[in-house]
Short mmCIF file of C-alpha atoms in Angstrom, two decimals:
data_model
loop_
_atom_site.label_atom_id
_atom_site.label_comp_id
_atom_site.label_asym_id
_atom_site.label_seq_id
_atom_site.Cartn_x
_atom_site.Cartn_y
_atom_site.Cartn_z
CA MET S 1 116.89 73.48 109.60
CA THR S 2 113.92 75.56 110.13
CA ILE S 3 113.93 77.44 113.50
CA SER S 4 112.63 74.50 115.20
CA ASP S 5 115.20 72.99 114.75
CA LEU S 6 117.65 75.77 116.85
CA THR S 7 118.34 75.21 120.11
CA PRO S 8 120.53 77.57 122.61
CA ASP S 9 123.52 75.47 121.60
CA SER S 10 123.41 77.28 118.23
CA HIS S 11 125.81 79.76 116.66
CA LEU S 12 123.44 82.93 117.08
CA GLU S 13 126.70 84.89 115.84
CA GLN S 14 126.12 83.35 112.44
CA VAL S 15 123.05 85.45 112.80
CA SER S 16 124.36 89.24 111.38
CA PHE S 17 127.01 91.62 112.16
CA TRP S 18 125.09 92.98 114.74
CA PHE S 19 124.72 90.20 116.27
CA ASP S 20 128.37 88.94 116.51
CA SER S 21 130.27 92.35 117.71
CA LEU S 22 127.25 91.68 120.77
CA ASP S 23 129.41 91.77 124.31
CA PRO S 24 128.00 88.76 124.95
CA VAL S 25 126.49 87.27 122.02
CA PRO S 26 123.21 86.59 123.26
CA GLU S 27 121.81 83.50 124.22
CA PRO S 28 118.12 82.53 124.07
CA ALA S 29 116.57 81.60 127.56
CA PRO S 30 115.65 78.53 128.24
CA ALA S 31 111.58 77.64 127.55
CA ARG S 32 109.66 78.79 131.02
CA GLU S 33 106.12 77.82 132.13
CA LEU S 34 103.40 80.08 130.31
CA PRO S 35 100.97 81.29 132.59
CA ARG S 36 97.35 80.92 131.85
CA ASN S 37 95.52 83.93 131.18
CA VAL S 38 96.89 87.80 131.08
CA ASP S 39 95.67 90.55 129.78
CA VAL S 40 98.38 90.92 126.34
CA VAL S 41 99.90 88.28 124.53
CA ILE S 42 102.31 89.96 122.18
CA VAL S 43 103.88 87.81 119.45
CA GLY S 44 107.24 88.47 118.56
CA GLY S 45 109.92 89.45 120.27
CA GLY S 46 111.88 91.83 117.14
CA PHE S 47 110.21 95.70 116.79
CA THR S 48 107.33 95.60 116.54
CA GLY S 49 106.18 93.08 119.22
CA LEU S 50 108.94 95.29 122.20
CA TRP S 51 107.65 98.58 120.91
CA THR S 52 103.77 97.82 121.27
CA ALA S 53 104.51 96.45 124.69
CA TYR S 54 106.54 98.93 126.11
CA TYR S 55 103.61 101.70 125.05
CA ILE S 56 100.95 99.59 126.45
CA LYS S 57 102.77 99.45 129.58
CA SER S 58 104.21 103.04 129.78
CA LEU S 59 100.31 103.84 129.15
CA GLN S 60 98.59 101.26 131.32
CA PRO S 61 101.20 99.92 133.94
CA GLU S 62 99.07 97.51 135.54
CA LEU S 63 98.06 95.63 132.49
CA ASP S 64 99.77 92.27 132.61
CA VAL S 65 101.72 92.04 129.16
CA ILE S 66 103.32 88.68 127.72
CA VAL S 67 105.51 88.45 125.59
CA LEU S 68 106.10 85.80 123.28
CA GLU S 69 109.59 84.88 121.32
CA ALA S 70 110.85 81.04 118.90
CA MET S 71 114.16 81.88 119.91
CA THR S 72 115.56 84.62 121.23
CA ILE S 73 115.15 88.78 121.08
CA GLY S 74 115.86 90.23 117.88
CA PHE S 75 116.15 87.18 116.40
CA GLY S 76 114.67 87.62 113.50
CA ALA S 77 114.65 91.01 110.39
CA SER S 78 114.87 92.97 114.12
CA GLY S 79 118.67 91.96 114.28
CA ARG S 80 120.06 91.48 110.56
CA ASN S 81 118.48 94.66 108.83
CA GLY S 82 120.75 97.29 107.39
CA GLY S 83 119.98 99.77 110.38
CA TRP S 84 117.97 102.64 108.87
CA CYS S 85 115.41 103.94 111.22
CA MET S 86 113.78 106.00 108.40
CA GLY S 87 111.72 109.02 108.40
CA ILE S 88 109.24 107.48 105.79
CA ALA S 89 107.49 104.75 105.40
CA ALA S 90 106.68 101.89 102.54
CA GLY S 91 103.93 103.09 100.44
CA VAL S 92 103.56 107.26 101.47
CA ASP S 93 105.00 108.02 97.19
CA ASP S 94 101.62 106.30 96.21
CA LEU S 95 99.77 108.08 98.80
CA LEU S 96 101.61 111.26 98.27
CA ALA S 97 101.17 110.73 94.00
CA ASP S 98 97.14 110.20 93.50
CA PRO S 99 94.89 113.34 94.95
CA SER S 100 91.89 111.42 96.37
CA THR S 101 94.88 110.46 99.34
CA ARG S 102 97.22 113.39 99.60
CA GLU S 103 95.75 114.51 102.66
CA SER S 104 96.41 111.38 104.22
CA GLY S 105 99.53 109.85 102.29
CA ALA S 106 100.98 113.46 104.61
CA ARG S 107 100.01 112.70 107.62
CA VAL S 108 101.90 109.55 107.54
CA LEU S 109 105.25 111.31 105.94
CA ARG S 110 105.06 114.10 109.03
CA ALA S 111 104.16 111.02 111.70
CA MET S 112 107.12 109.40 110.48
CA MET S 113 109.13 112.01 110.37
CA ALA S 114 108.37 112.61 113.92
CA THR S 115 109.02 109.50 115.06
CA VAL S 116 112.11 109.78 114.02
CA ASP S 117 112.83 111.83 117.24
CA GLU S 118 110.91 108.99 119.26
CA VAL S 119 113.21 106.67 118.52
CA GLU S 120 115.67 108.75 120.04
CA ARG S 121 113.80 109.97 122.50
CA VAL S 122 113.02 106.81 124.25
CA CYS S 123 116.53 105.57 123.51
CA GLN S 124 118.15 108.28 125.40
CA ALA S 125 115.39 107.82 128.17
CA GLU S 126 115.79 104.11 128.37
CA ASP S 127 119.43 104.75 128.38
CA ILE S 128 119.97 102.35 124.97
CA ASN S 129 123.05 103.36 123.24
CA CYS S 130 121.92 102.05 119.77
CA HIS S 131 124.29 104.16 117.98
CA PHE S 132 121.93 106.41 117.20
CA ALA S 133 123.03 109.39 114.50
CA LYS S 134 120.95 111.15 112.84
CA GLY S 135 122.60 111.98 109.97
CA GLY S 136 120.25 111.51 107.25
CA THR S 137 120.52 109.89 103.95
CA LEU S 138 121.28 110.12 100.21
CA ALA S 139 119.40 108.68 97.28
CA ILE S 140 122.53 109.13 94.39
CA ALA S 141 121.81 109.42 90.99
CA HIS S 142 123.94 106.69 89.16
CA ALA S 143 123.30 107.29 85.82
CA PRO S 144 123.25 111.02 83.83
CA PHE S 145 119.78 109.67 83.06
CA MET S 146 118.73 109.43 86.93
CA VAL S 147 118.97 113.59 87.44
CA LYS S 148 115.42 114.46 85.85
CA PRO S 149 113.66 112.56 88.48
CA LEU S 150 115.48 111.80 91.34
CA ARG S 151 115.22 116.48 90.79
CA ALA S 152 111.52 116.00 89.69
CA GLU S 153 111.07 113.53 93.14
CA ALA S 154 112.50 116.46 94.90
CA ASP S 155 110.12 119.66 93.47
CA GLY S 156 107.17 116.62 94.47
CA TYR S 157 107.94 117.01 97.90
CA ALA S 158 107.82 120.21 97.94
CA ALA S 159 105.34 121.07 95.71
CA HIS S 160 102.95 118.64 98.15
CA GLY S 161 104.25 121.30 100.87
CA PHE S 162 107.37 118.55 101.81
CA ALA S 163 110.06 121.62 101.26
CA ASP S 164 111.49 120.60 104.56
CA TYR S 165 111.62 116.75 103.75
CA CYS S 166 114.58 116.68 101.56
CA HIS S 167 116.28 118.66 98.70
CA TRP S 168 118.42 118.16 95.59
CA LEU S 169 122.16 118.09 96.45
CA PRO S 170 124.00 118.88 92.95
CA PRO S 171 127.53 116.14 91.57
CA LYS S 172 130.31 118.55 93.80
CA GLU S 173 128.15 118.64 96.90
CA SER S 174 127.17 115.31 96.53
CA ARG S 175 130.56 113.32 96.14
CA GLU S 176 131.79 115.48 99.13
CA ARG S 177 129.16 113.30 101.15
CA ILE S 178 129.48 110.30 99.85
CA ASN S 179 132.53 109.97 96.56
CA CYS S 180 131.56 106.37 95.34
CA SER S 181 132.37 105.83 90.95
CA ARG S 182 128.38 106.56 90.27
CA ASN S 183 127.21 109.46 91.60
CA HIS S 184 126.09 112.44 89.17
CA GLY S 185 123.88 114.59 91.97
CA ALA S 186 121.63 112.86 95.13
CA ILE S 187 118.09 113.54 97.04
CA TYR S 188 118.82 114.74 100.63
CA THR S 189 116.55 113.52 103.76
CA PRO S 190 117.97 114.83 107.01
CA HIS S 191 115.49 112.45 108.91
CA CYS S 192 116.98 109.15 108.60
CA ALA S 193 119.63 107.67 111.80
CA ALA S 194 121.72 104.86 111.47
CA ILE S 195 121.78 102.85 114.37
CA HIS S 196 122.86 99.77 115.86
CA PRO S 197 119.56 97.27 115.52
CA ALA S 198 121.19 94.79 117.60
CA ARG S 199 121.67 96.95 119.71
CA LEU S 200 118.17 98.70 120.26
CA VAL S 201 116.26 95.49 120.08
CA ARG S 202 117.99 94.80 122.86
CA GLY S 203 117.85 97.26 124.59
CA LEU S 204 114.21 97.41 123.79
CA GLY S 205 114.34 93.93 125.91
CA GLU S 206 115.44 95.68 128.93
CA ALA S 207 113.45 98.17 128.66
CA VAL S 208 110.12 96.04 128.81
CA ARG S 209 111.29 93.73 131.43
CA ARG S 210 112.22 96.55 133.72
CA ARG S 211 108.63 97.48 133.06
CA GLU S 212 107.19 94.14 134.39
CA VAL S 213 107.08 92.88 130.98
CA ARG S 214 107.87 89.28 130.73
CA VAL S 215 109.51 87.95 128.46
CA PHE S 216 109.32 83.85 127.10
CA GLU S 217 111.85 82.92 124.77
CA SER S 218 112.11 79.64 123.22
CA THR S 219 108.35 79.85 122.74
CA PRO S 220 107.77 79.31 119.51
CA VAL S 221 103.97 79.84 118.38
CA LEU S 222 102.13 77.13 116.21
CA ASP S 223 98.92 79.82 115.83
CA ILE S 224 97.20 82.01 117.08
CA GLN S 225 92.75 81.04 117.55
CA ASP S 226 90.36 82.40 119.48
CA LYS S 227 92.25 84.46 121.50
CA THR S 228 94.96 82.40 122.40
CA ALA S 229 98.16 81.89 121.80
CA ILE S 230 99.31 78.67 120.65
CA THR S 231 102.78 76.98 121.70
CA ALA S 232 104.99 74.25 121.60
CA HIS S 233 104.73 74.54 125.22
CA GLY S 234 101.58 75.20 125.67
CA ALA S 235 98.75 77.79 125.12
CA VAL S 236 97.79 81.03 126.72
CA LYS S 237 94.89 83.11 126.23
CA GLY S 238 94.81 86.68 126.89
CA ASP S 239 91.87 89.97 126.22
CA PHE S 240 93.96 90.48 123.35
CA VAL S 241 96.37 88.87 121.33
CA ILE S 242 98.42 90.97 119.06
CA ARG S 243 100.56 89.28 116.19
CA ALA S 244 103.89 90.84 115.35
CA THR S 245 105.28 88.14 113.71
CA GLU S 246 106.09 90.30 110.36
CA GLY S 247 108.40 88.30 108.15
CA TYR S 248 107.11 84.59 109.97
CA THR S 249 103.70 85.58 109.71
CA ASP S 250 103.79 82.19 107.79
CA SER S 251 105.05 79.70 110.40
CA LEU S 252 101.62 80.56 112.20
CA ALA S 253 98.99 77.56 110.91
CA SER S 254 95.48 79.64 110.38
CA HIS S 255 97.53 82.74 109.18
CA ARG S 256 99.28 81.98 105.97
CA ARG S 257 99.77 84.06 102.92
CA ARG S 258 98.74 87.29 105.41
CA LEU S 259 102.79 88.38 104.91
CA ILE S 260 105.50 86.06 102.85
CA PRO S 261 108.90 86.44 103.25
CA LEU S 262 111.70 88.18 101.10
CA TYR S 263 115.25 87.33 102.06
CA SER S 264 117.86 90.95 101.32
CA LEU S 265 121.69 89.94 102.12
CA MET S 266 124.29 92.25 103.63
CA VAL S 267 128.05 92.24 103.78
CA ALA S 268 129.79 93.97 106.34
CA THR S 269 133.74 94.96 106.09
CA GLU S 270 136.65 95.33 108.28
CA PRO S 271 137.30 98.59 110.36
CA LEU S 272 139.08 101.04 107.42
CA PRO S 273 141.14 103.53 108.03
CA ASP S 274 140.93 107.09 108.56
CA THR S 275 141.99 107.12 105.11
CA VAL S 276 140.23 105.52 102.72
CA TRP S 277 136.93 107.70 105.15
CA ASP S 278 138.60 110.54 103.95
CA GLU S 279 138.69 109.50 100.74
CA ILE S 280 134.87 108.31 100.96
CA GLY S 281 133.41 110.56 102.93
CA LEU S 282 130.55 109.60 104.92
CA HIS S 283 131.06 111.89 108.04
CA GLN S 284 127.65 111.90 109.38
CA ARG S 285 126.86 108.61 109.63
CA GLU S 286 124.61 109.10 106.60
CA THR S 287 123.23 105.96 104.93
CA PHE S 288 122.69 105.73 100.91
CA ASP S 289 121.66 103.98 98.23
CA ASP S 290 121.88 104.88 94.96
CA ARG S 291 117.81 103.90 93.47
CA ARG S 292 118.65 100.83 91.41
CA ARG S 293 115.89 98.70 91.05
CA ALA S 294 117.54 95.91 92.80
CA THR S 295 117.78 97.69 95.75
CA THR S 296 120.93 98.83 97.42
CA TYR S 297 121.94 100.38 101.43
CA GLY S 298 124.43 100.91 103.04
CA GLN S 299 125.86 102.90 105.84
CA ARG S 300 129.12 103.35 107.29
CA THR S 301 128.93 101.66 110.99
CA VAL S 302 129.99 103.33 114.40
CA ASP S 303 133.14 101.04 114.82
CA GLY S 304 134.25 101.97 110.62
CA ARG S 305 132.67 99.16 109.00
CA ILE S 306 130.39 99.72 105.67
CA ALA S 307 127.42 97.35 106.44
CA PHE S 308 126.53 97.10 103.07
CA GLY S 309 122.62 95.75 102.21
CA GLY S 310 120.85 94.08 99.11
CA ASN S 311 119.50 91.23 96.46
CA GLU S 312 116.27 90.38 97.51
CA SER S 313 114.93 87.33 96.69
CA TYR S 314 111.47 85.27 97.45
CA MET S 315 112.53 81.10 98.25
CA PHE S 316 109.57 78.65 96.33
CA GLY S 317 106.55 78.27 99.16
CA SER S 318 108.01 81.23 101.72
CA ARG S 319 110.71 79.15 103.14
CA ARG S 320 112.51 80.60 105.82
CA GLU S 321 116.17 79.27 107.01
CA PRO S 322 116.82 79.90 109.45
CA PHE S 323 120.51 81.54 108.62
CA VAL S 324 122.18 82.33 104.95
CA THR S 325 125.27 80.58 105.16
CA PRO S 326 128.31 82.46 104.15
CA ASP S 327 129.19 80.25 101.74
CA ASN S 328 126.19 81.81 99.16
CA ALA S 329 126.43 82.37 95.82
CA ARG S 330 124.81 85.43 96.20
CA PHE S 331 127.07 87.03 97.88
CA THR S 332 129.33 87.49 95.74
CA THR S 333 127.04 89.90 93.42
CA LEU S 334 126.17 92.22 96.63
CA GLU S 335 130.40 92.31 97.19
CA SER S 336 130.34 93.04 94.05
CA THR S 337 128.44 95.66 93.44
CA LEU S 338 129.92 97.12 96.44
CA LYS S 339 132.99 97.18 95.33
CA GLU S 340 131.89 98.54 92.11
CA MET S 341 131.28 101.59 93.93
CA PHE S 342 133.76 102.64 96.25
CA PRO S 343 136.65 100.92 94.32
CA ILE S 344 139.07 101.57 97.06
CA LEU S 345 137.44 98.54 98.68
CA GLU S 346 139.50 95.68 96.59
CA ARG S 347 142.15 96.15 99.50
CA TYR S 348 139.65 95.48 102.63
CA ASP S 349 138.21 92.05 103.58
CA ILE S 350 135.17 91.45 103.40
CA THR S 351 134.44 89.75 107.33
CA HIS S 352 131.29 88.93 107.48
CA ARG S 353 127.92 88.13 105.89
CA TRP S 354 124.06 86.58 106.56
CA GLY S 355 120.87 87.07 105.85
CA GLY S 356 117.44 88.23 107.00
CA LEU S 357 114.16 87.76 105.50
CA MET S 358 110.97 90.55 105.72
CA GLY S 359 107.66 90.66 105.99
CA ILE S 360 105.60 91.66 102.49
CA SER S 361 101.92 92.39 101.90
CA THR S 362 99.70 91.80 99.07
CA ASN S 363 99.70 95.81 99.18
CA TRP S 364 103.02 96.90 99.61
CA ARG S 365 102.82 98.92 102.81
CA PRO S 366 102.50 99.13 106.76
CA TYR S 367 99.26 98.25 108.28
CA VAL S 368 97.52 98.11 111.65
CA HIS S 369 94.60 96.03 112.42
CA PHE S 370 92.82 95.56 115.30
CA ASN S 371 89.57 93.57 116.67
CA ARG S 372 87.87 94.61 119.40
CA PHE S 373 85.44 91.66 119.38
CA ASN S 374 87.69 88.99 119.31
CA GLY S 375 90.67 90.36 120.81
CA PHE S 376 93.33 90.18 118.19
CA GLY S 377 95.57 92.62 116.34
CA ALA S 378 98.18 92.51 113.79
CA VAL S 379 100.83 94.82 112.73
CA GLY S 380 103.41 94.58 109.66
CA GLY S 381 103.59 94.94 106.47
CA TYR S 382 107.20 97.49 106.04
CA VAL S 383 108.42 95.57 103.22
CA GLY S 384 112.13 96.96 105.24
CA GLU S 385 111.73 99.85 106.28
CA GLY S 386 111.00 98.45 109.40
CA VAL S 387 113.11 99.92 111.78
CA GLY S 388 111.15 103.44 111.97
CA ALA S 389 107.93 101.95 110.34
CA SER S 390 107.51 99.95 113.30
CA ASN S 391 107.80 102.06 116.05
CA LEU S 392 104.71 104.08 114.75
CA ALA S 393 102.50 101.90 113.57
CA SER S 394 103.24 100.15 117.57
CA ARG S 395 102.24 103.34 119.11
CA ILE S 396 98.78 102.94 116.43
CA MET S 397 98.27 99.69 118.26
CA ALA S 398 98.64 100.21 121.90
CA ASP S 399 96.92 103.03 121.74
CA LEU S 400 93.77 101.38 120.07
CA LEU S 401 93.78 98.62 122.19
CA LEU S 402 93.86 101.06 124.94
CA GLU S 403 90.79 102.99 123.41
CA ARG S 404 92.91 106.85 122.84
CA ASP S 405 92.29 108.19 120.11
CA THR S 406 94.57 109.95 118.85
CA ASP S 407 95.85 111.30 116.14
CA ILE S 408 97.46 108.65 114.34
CA THR S 409 94.78 106.02 114.69
CA HIS S 410 93.02 108.18 112.37
CA LEU S 411 96.35 107.36 109.46
CA PRO S 412 95.22 105.31 106.51
CA TRP S 413 96.92 102.51 107.64
CA VAL S 414 94.68 101.33 110.76
CA ASP S 415 92.97 98.67 109.12
CA ASP S 416 94.24 98.47 105.77
CA ASP S 417 93.94 95.47 105.39
CA PRO S 418 95.63 93.29 102.36
CA ASP S 419 94.68 90.59 100.71
CA LYS S 420 96.31 87.32 100.57
CA TRP S 421 99.09 86.34 98.64
CA PRO S 422 97.95 83.50 95.70
CA LEU S 423 98.75 79.61 95.86
CA GLU S 424 102.19 78.50 94.91
CA PRO S 425 103.77 78.62 92.13
CA LEU S 426 102.65 81.90 91.11
CA ARG S 427 103.78 83.35 94.18
CA TRP S 428 107.20 82.18 93.17
CA LEU S 429 107.15 82.51 89.34
CA GLY S 430 106.33 86.97 90.01
CA GLY S 431 109.18 87.39 93.32
CA THR S 432 111.44 85.11 90.63
CA ALA S 433 110.29 86.98 87.44
CA LEU S 434 110.49 90.59 89.53
CA THR S 435 113.93 89.81 90.24
CA TYR S 436 115.50 88.95 86.95
CA LEU S 437 113.86 91.96 85.41
CA ALA S 438 115.28 94.22 87.96
CA ASN S 439 118.56 92.82 87.44
CA GLN S 440 118.33 92.70 83.57
CA ALA S 441 117.08 96.36 83.79
CA ASP S 442 120.17 97.22 86.01
CA ARG S 443 122.46 95.77 84.13
CA VAL S 444 121.96 97.52 80.86
CA GLU S 445 121.34 100.65 82.53
CA LEU S 446 124.77 100.36 84.05
CA GLN S 447 126.58 99.42 81.13
CA GLU S 448 125.69 101.98 79.11
CA GLY S 449 124.59 104.60 81.00
CA ARG S 450 121.17 105.02 79.68
CA ARG S 451 117.77 103.78 80.20
CA SER S 452 116.33 100.38 80.12
CA SER S 453 113.32 100.62 77.88
CA LEU S 454 112.45 96.99 77.14
CA TRP S 455 113.47 95.02 81.06
CA GLY S 456 112.44 98.62 82.92
CA SER S 457 108.91 98.20 80.84
CA LEU S 458 108.79 95.25 82.24
CA PHE S 459 109.64 95.07 85.87
CA LYS S 460 107.30 98.33 86.30
CA PHE S 461 104.72 95.77 84.63
CA VAL S 462 105.00 93.42 86.73
CA SER S 463 105.61 94.75 89.97
CA ASN S 464 102.78 96.59 89.40
CA HIS S 465 100.10 93.70 88.45
CA VAL S 466 101.43 90.24 89.37
CA PHE S 467 103.67 90.44 92.39
#
C-alpha cells in the first residue's frame, strides 16, 4: 500500500495517537480543480509547508499562495512525531565543536532557543491549543560512565557562552524530576516545550486558510519541474515553487535521493492515575531521553499518558508506507524499553502504536535552499527534530523569497545543499549496519554498566564515514 492507494475512507486514526485524539479525526478534503498560475506553490502540508505559507502571507498578504498536500494536513511526520519543540537542531553541536564554525553554530543555537518562544507566540496569537508546555527536557545518564561526558557537554555549552542553555542535575535532583530505573544524573535545558503535534499542525492549517492561503488536500505531487508542480490532477505553475516534503521527497520523480526516509516508532500508554505520576514525576511535562545510541524520547501528555518513541529503521529503496501497523514486531522492543525505564508501567496498557518517517540529508542537518533565478526553494533535513527547526527554517525561506535581509538569512543553513545519497544497496547496508551496531553497543552498556569499546567504536566509524 502506498500513499496513492489511500482514499478519504482510510482510517486516519491509525496515523498516530495524536490524530486519534482529535475530535473529530480529520478526513482528507476531496481533490479540487487547481489554478493554472499563482505566485507561490508550496508542496507539502506539514509543519514546513504551513509555517512557510503563514510567514509569507503575514509579511506580504497580497501574494497568491497555495499548499498542495498528498493526503491531509499533518498526515506525515508533523502528525506523528514525539511532540518536542526543541531549542536546538541537528548539527549545532558539530558547528560549535569546530573553531572555524563556532560563531555560526552559536547564532543557530540562539535562533533556535528563541524559536520555542516564537512558536508559543503564534499559538497564542492564532488561538491554537496544542497543549504547549515549556517544561524543558532531560537528557538522562543511563549508566555511571555517562556522567562524565554529559557533565562535559554541559560545561562545553557554558564555555561557548551558553550557560543559560543547559546545566547538570546531580542524581538526587534528576530523580526528583524523573524517577526512572537508570538515572545517574541528567542535563536539563529549559528551552524545550512538549506539544500535541497534530493540534499544532491542524491549527496552522486553519491559520493559513484565514490568511486566504488555498490548501489542496488529496493532491499528490508527482514532480517539480520548471516552476511547475505536476500533480495527479493537473499542473500548476508558480513564480516560486517550494519543496517542503521532508521524508516524502523521494516520491518526486526528479528529486530522488535528496532526503531519505528513516522510520521511528511510538507508543502511548493509557491515562495513568495521579499516584503513578507521583512516583514518575515529570510534573512540568518535561520531555526526556536517556542518550542511548538507539534514540529514545518521551513526554507526559495533557491527559496523563506517556508517549514514547524510538527504534529507528530504514527500508530498502527508501520505501515508504502510509502506516506502521500496530502488530509490527519492533513495537515489542520499544515497549520493553519503556517498561524497563518505568517498571510501574507493567500494570498499565499500551493503547496506541504508530510510526512515522523523518527526512535525513547526507550531512544530517537542516538546510534552506532558494534560487530566485529558477524560482525553486527547498527546506528540510531536520533529522527528527523538526517541530521547532521547521519554524526557523520556514521563516528563513519566507525572508529569502521576499528579499528580506535579516539576521536569520545569514545562518549556515542557507544554501547548505547536501549531496545526494548513494544508490542502493549502499543506503540499506549503511542504515542496517548503523541500527545493528547501535543496538549491540546499547545492549552491552545496559547489561554490563560499562562503555562498549568494540561496538561503540564500530558505531562511531559507520555513522561518521558510511551513513
